């Protein structure tokens, strides 16, 4: 993993600060525009951008308290993939809803967060409202929400990819 901060000088003479994070097979670039103080119109533009990302991604995004995992916000993908309504989960924790299929996975995940370790690509089985278990890849970052320590988590459903890899391994073994 490589983290780089750099500046870009534009033809107009303005300088933009940029942060890039390279991790095996992926590159994340965060422009200063997303992180810097701004005027009211810029603030609305940034808020609209982040809201569009939150609402349109096919991955689950949740914001929860760091202390006990109480949901503060969930995106439409969460509603679609878990079967819970937004109203059913806000104010409740993932533990009280039995979302973690394996409590040990949740403990390992929470332990890494508690030690201040970044959590990227953590695999876990999560349970929907109907009881169906699916495999997800979780990434999480701490933040402050409503003046309290919180966590934003992104969950990508990797069930189909995991099952396809298992079939491929089995086929290779039988050959």
Coordinates of C-alpha atoms in Angstrom, one line a residue:
X1 CA 0.0 0.0 0.0
X2 CA 1.3 3.4 -1.0
X3 CA -0.1 6.8 0.2
X4 CA 1.1 9.9 -1.6
X5 CA 0.2 13.6 -1.2
X6 CA 1.0 15.9 -4.0
X7 CA 0.1 19.2 -5.6
X8 CA -1.0 19.9 -9.2
X9 CA -0.3 23.2 -10.8
X10 CA -2.9 24.2 -13.3
X11 CA -2.4 26.4 -16.4
X12 CA -4.4 29.1 -14.6
X13 CA -1.8 29.2 -11.9
X14 CA -4.0 27.6 -9.2
X15 CA -2.6 24.7 -7.2
X16 CA -4.7 21.8 -6.2
X17 CA -3.6 19.3 -3.4
X18 CA -4.3 15.7 -4.2
X19 CA -4.0 12.5 -2.1
X20 CA -3.6 9.2 -3.9
X21 CA -3.7 5.7 -2.3
X22 CA -2.4 2.8 -4.2
X23 CA -3.2 -0.7 -3.0
X24 CA -2.7 -3.8 -5.0
X25 CA -4.9 -3.5 -8.2
X26 CA -6.6 -0.3 -7.1
X27 CA -5.9 3.4 -7.0
X28 CA -8.0 5.9 -5.0
X29 CA -7.4 9.6 -5.7
X30 CA -9.0 12.2 -3.4
X31 CA -8.8 15.7 -4.7
X32 CA -8.5 18.5 -2.2
X33 CA -11.9 19.8 -3.5
X34 CA -13.6 17.0 -1.6
X35 CA -11.8 17.7 1.7
X36 CA -11.3 21.5 1.8
X37 CA -13.3 24.3 3.3
X38 CA -15.6 25.9 0.8
X39 CA -18.2 28.6 0.0
X40 CA -21.9 27.8 0.4
X41 CA -22.4 26.9 -3.3
X42 CA -19.3 24.7 -3.2
X43 CA -20.7 23.1 0.0
X44 CA -24.0 22.3 -1.7
X45 CA -22.2 21.0 -4.8
X46 CA -20.1 18.7 -2.6
X47 CA -23.0 17.6 -0.6
X48 CA -25.0 16.8 -3.8
X49 CA -22.0 14.8 -5.2
X50 CA -21.7 12.8 -2.0
X51 CA -25.4 12.2 -1.8
X52 CA -25.5 11.0 -5.4
X53 CA -22.7 8.6 -4.7
X54 CA -24.4 7.3 -1.5
X55 CA -27.7 6.8 -3.3
X56 CA -26.6 5.4 -6.6
X57 CA -23.9 2.9 -5.7
X58 CA -24.8 -0.8 -5.9
X59 CA -22.7 -1.5 -2.8
X60 CA -24.1 -1.2 0.7
X61 CA -23.0 1.9 2.6
X62 CA -23.8 2.4 6.3
X63 CA -23.0 5.0 8.9
X64 CA -23.0 3.6 12.5
X65 CA -21.8 4.5 15.9
X66 CA -18.3 3.2 16.6
X67 CA -19.2 2.3 20.2
X68 CA -22.0 -0.2 19.5
X69 CA -22.7 -0.3 15.8
X70 CA -26.1 1.5 16.0
X71 CA -27.1 2.5 12.5
X72 CA -27.3 6.2 11.9
X73 CA -27.8 6.0 8.1
X74 CA -28.1 3.3 5.4
X75 CA -28.2 3.7 1.6
X76 CA -30.8 2.3 -0.8
X77 CA -28.5 -0.6 -1.7
X78 CA -28.7 -1.7 2.0
X79 CA -32.5 -1.7 1.8
X80 CA -32.5 -3.6 -1.5
X81 CA -29.9 -6.3 -0.5
X82 CA -30.9 -6.9 3.1
X83 CA -34.7 -6.6 2.8
X84 CA -34.9 -4.2 5.8
X85 CA -36.5 -0.9 5.5
X86 CA -34.5 2.2 6.5
X87 CA -36.9 2.8 9.4
X88 CA -36.4 -0.8 10.7
X89 CA -32.7 -0.4 11.1
X90 CA -32.0 3.2 12.1
X91 CA -31.4 3.4 15.8
X92 CA -30.7 -0.4 16.0
X93 CA -27.4 -2.2 16.0
X94 CA -26.2 -4.9 13.6
X95 CA -26.0 -7.2 16.6
X96 CA -29.6 -6.7 17.6
X97 CA -30.7 -7.4 14.0
X98 CA -28.4 -10.5 13.8
X99 CA -26.9 -9.2 10.6
X100 CA -23.4 -10.9 11.3
X101 CA -23.7 -14.6 10.5
X102 CA -20.6 -15.3 12.4
X103 CA -20.0 -13.4 15.7
X104 CA -16.3 -14.2 15.5
X105 CA -16.0 -12.3 12.2
X106 CA -17.6 -9.3 13.8
X107 CA -15.3 -9.5 16.8
X108 CA -12.2 -9.6 14.5
X109 CA -13.6 -6.7 12.4
X110 CA -14.3 -4.6 15.6
X111 CA -11.0 -5.6 17.1
X112 CA -9.1 -4.2 14.0
X113 CA -11.1 -1.0 14.2
X114 CA -10.5 -0.7 18.0
X115 CA -6.8 -1.0 17.4
X116 CA -7.0 1.8 14.9
X117 CA -6.1 -0.5 12.0
X118 CA -7.5 0.3 8.6
X119 CA -10.1 -2.2 7.5
X120 CA -10.1 -2.8 3.8
X121 CA -11.3 -5.9 2.0
X122 CA -12.4 -7.8 5.2
X123 CA -14.5 -10.8 4.2
X124 CA -17.5 -11.7 6.2
X125 CA -20.9 -13.5 6.0
X126 CA -23.8 -11.2 6.6
X127 CA -27.5 -12.2 7.0
X128 CA -30.5 -10.5 5.3
X129 CA -33.8 -10.0 7.0
X130 CA -35.0 -13.3 5.4
X131 CA -32.1 -15.2 7.0
X132 CA -30.2 -15.6 3.7
X133 CA -26.4 -15.5 4.2
X134 CA -24.2 -13.8 1.6
X135 CA -20.5 -13.2 1.5
X136 CA -19.4 -9.5 1.6
X137 CA -16.1 -7.6 1.3
X138 CA -16.1 -4.9 3.9
X139 CA -14.1 -1.7 4.1
X140 CA -14.5 0.9 6.9
X141 CA -13.2 4.3 8.0
X142 CA -13.8 6.2 11.2
X143 CA -15.5 9.6 11.2
X144 CA -17.5 11.9 13.5
X145 CA -21.2 12.0 13.0
X146 CA -23.5 14.1 15.2
X147 CA -20.5 14.8 17.5
X148 CA -19.9 11.1 18.2
X149 CA -17.2 8.7 17.0
X150 CA -18.8 6.8 14.1
X151 CA -17.9 4.5 11.2
X152 CA -18.7 4.6 7.5
X153 CA -18.7 1.1 6.1
X154 CA -18.9 -0.1 2.5
X155 CA -20.0 -3.7 1.8
X156 CA -19.6 -5.3 -1.6
X157 CA -21.5 -8.6 -2.3
X158 CA -18.9 -11.1 -3.4
X159 CA -21.1 -14.2 -3.1
X160 CA -21.2 -15.0 -6.8
X161 CA -17.5 -14.4 -7.3
X162 CA -16.7 -16.6 -4.3
X163 CA -18.9 -19.4 -5.5
X164 CA -17.5 -19.2 -9.0
X165 CA -13.9 -19.4 -7.7
X166 CA -14.9 -22.5 -5.6
X167 CA -16.4 -24.2 -8.7
X168 CA -13.2 -23.4 -10.7
X169 CA -11.0 -24.9 -7.9
X170 CA -13.2 -28.0 -7.8
X171 CA -13.1 -28.4 -11.6
X172 CA -9.3 -27.9 -11.6
X173 CA -9.0 -30.6 -8.9
X174 CA -11.1 -33.1 -10.9
X175 CA -9.0 -32.7 -14.0

